[in-house]
Amino acid sequence: MSLLGKLFGGGGKGGKGPSPQEAIQKLRETEEMLTKKQEFLEKKIEQELQIAKKNGTKNKRAALQALKRKKRYEKQLAQIDGTLSTIEFQREALENANTNTEVLKNMGFAAKAMKSAHENMDIDKVDDLMQDITEQQELAQEISDAISKPVGFGEEFDEDELLAELDELEQEELDKNLLEIGGSENVPLPNVPSSSLPSRPAKKEDDEDDMEDLQRWAMEAM
């Protein structure tokens, strides 16, 4: 019987081996058990060290016995450390193998589904179908182009004649505007007053006299 069979209780040659999930679970349980054992040994080592320190000068024999027990515990602790490393490595390998198995299983399932989807497909029929679709799209584009073209219903015009007529209309509008501007020059303007503006006195003596002169000048201008 193999080591794994002894660890996980496997049967003889005809017995079915454990599944990856079961093996991973067993390894995790073993890791937890060894971790607890590790913590216990660390506490025992600390206790024996304290006993050796306490009896170092008073009871040499008791101190030596404590150091011997401490050495045995340390040896067991080192063995557990090595065992934990081996179990951790084995568990990670099983987890990776289990992941790869699931991935391959799903990929196989997807391949079968794809094969089933393509089972009733003929590549020649697919090519014919795509060609028909392309022809129909081209026909639809031609119909759209034909519908979008402007229809004159038999009326055709010379574009040069239309442009010449447009230039004539613009020129007429320009002449009309110039005539309106020229006619506005004959509008009568207010007469220039005949009398001269009152001269500014050298020295302002009376504000009322200045106001009367300005009013008189305004009346004459009107």
Short mmCIF file of C-alpha atoms in Angstrom, two decimals, residues 101-196:
data_model
loop_
_atom_site.label_atom_id
_atom_site.label_comp_id
_atom_site.label_asym_id
_atom_site.label_seq_id
_atom_site.Cartn_x
_atom_site.Cartn_y
_atom_site.Cartn_z
CA THR A 101 -8.95 19.04 -14.06
CA GLU A 102 -11.96 21.33 -13.73
CA VAL A 103 -10.64 23.62 -16.46
CA LEU A 104 -10.09 20.72 -18.86
CA LYS A 105 -13.50 19.31 -18.03
CA ASN A 106 -15.19 22.64 -18.80
CA MET A 107 -13.19 23.08 -21.99
CA GLY A 108 -14.25 19.61 -23.12
CA PHE A 109 -17.86 20.44 -22.32
CA ALA A 110 -17.59 23.66 -24.35
CA ALA A 111 -15.98 21.78 -27.26
CA LYS A 112 -18.84 19.30 -27.32
CA ALA A 113 -21.38 22.14 -27.25
CA MET A 114 -19.62 23.87 -30.15
CA LYS A 115 -19.52 20.62 -32.11
CA SER A 116 -23.22 20.12 -31.50
CA ALA A 117 -23.95 23.69 -32.63
CA HIS A 118 -21.99 23.19 -35.87
CA GLU A 119 -23.29 19.70 -36.51
CA ASN A 120 -26.12 20.80 -38.82
CA MET A 121 -24.09 23.54 -40.53
CA ASP A 122 -22.67 23.14 -44.04
CA ILE A 123 -19.86 25.51 -44.96
CA ASP A 124 -21.06 25.61 -48.57
CA LYS A 125 -24.54 26.59 -47.43
CA VAL A 126 -23.06 29.26 -45.19
CA ASP A 127 -21.08 30.71 -48.12
CA ASP A 128 -24.21 30.73 -50.29
CA LEU A 129 -26.19 32.42 -47.54
CA MET A 130 -23.55 35.13 -47.05
CA GLN A 131 -23.43 35.73 -50.81
CA ASP A 132 -27.22 36.11 -50.91
CA ILE A 133 -27.08 38.56 -48.01
CA THR A 134 -24.38 40.61 -49.78
CA GLU A 135 -26.40 40.73 -53.02
CA GLN A 136 -29.54 41.83 -51.18
CA GLN A 137 -27.63 44.56 -49.35
CA GLU A 138 -26.22 45.85 -52.67
CA LEU A 139 -29.71 45.79 -54.20
CA ALA A 140 -31.13 47.68 -51.21
CA GLN A 141 -28.38 50.30 -51.56
CA GLU A 142 -29.12 50.76 -55.27
CA ILE A 143 -32.82 51.19 -54.53
CA SER A 144 -32.06 53.77 -51.82
CA ASP A 145 -29.78 55.71 -54.18
CA ALA A 146 -32.43 55.70 -56.90
CA ILE A 147 -35.14 56.92 -54.52
CA SER A 148 -32.96 59.70 -53.11
CA LYS A 149 -32.18 61.24 -56.54
CA PRO A 150 -34.22 64.42 -57.27
CA VAL A 151 -36.83 63.97 -59.98
CA GLY A 152 -37.58 66.95 -62.31
CA PHE A 153 -40.46 65.31 -64.15
CA GLY A 154 -39.02 66.26 -67.56
CA GLU A 155 -38.07 69.83 -66.64
CA GLU A 156 -34.44 70.66 -67.33
CA PHE A 157 -32.90 74.11 -66.79
CA ASP A 158 -29.62 75.62 -67.91
CA GLU A 159 -27.68 76.45 -64.79
CA ASP A 160 -25.70 79.23 -66.59
CA GLU A 161 -28.93 81.00 -67.57
CA LEU A 162 -30.17 80.80 -64.00
CA LEU A 163 -26.93 82.32 -62.69
CA ALA A 164 -27.11 85.15 -65.26
CA GLU A 165 -30.66 85.93 -64.24
CA LEU A 166 -29.64 85.97 -60.61
CA ASP A 167 -26.84 88.47 -61.42
CA GLU A 168 -29.35 90.76 -63.17
CA LEU A 169 -31.66 90.72 -60.16
CA GLU A 170 -28.77 91.56 -57.85
CA GLN A 171 -27.71 94.45 -60.11
CA GLU A 172 -31.26 95.85 -60.20
CA GLU A 173 -31.43 95.74 -56.43
CA LEU A 174 -28.07 97.51 -56.21
CA ASP A 175 -29.18 100.28 -58.64
CA LYS A 176 -32.38 100.77 -56.68
CA ASN A 177 -30.43 101.25 -53.45
CA LEU A 178 -28.10 103.78 -55.09
CA LEU A 179 -31.06 105.81 -56.39
CA GLU A 180 -32.61 105.90 -52.96
CA ILE A 181 -29.34 107.15 -51.50
CA GLY A 182 -29.03 109.89 -54.21
CA GLY A 183 -32.62 111.11 -53.69
CA SER A 184 -32.04 111.57 -50.01
CA GLU A 185 -29.54 114.39 -50.77
CA ASN A 186 -32.43 116.77 -51.89
CA VAL A 187 -34.08 116.75 -48.49
CA PRO A 188 -34.23 120.41 -47.23
CA LEU A 189 -32.02 121.17 -44.29
CA PRO A 190 -32.64 123.84 -41.59
CA ASN A 191 -31.62 127.40 -42.53
CA VAL A 192 -28.44 128.78 -41.16
CA PRO A 193 -29.19 131.72 -38.83
CA SER A 194 -28.36 135.12 -40.40
CA SER A 195 -27.22 136.75 -37.22
CA SER A 196 -23.92 135.87 -35.71
#
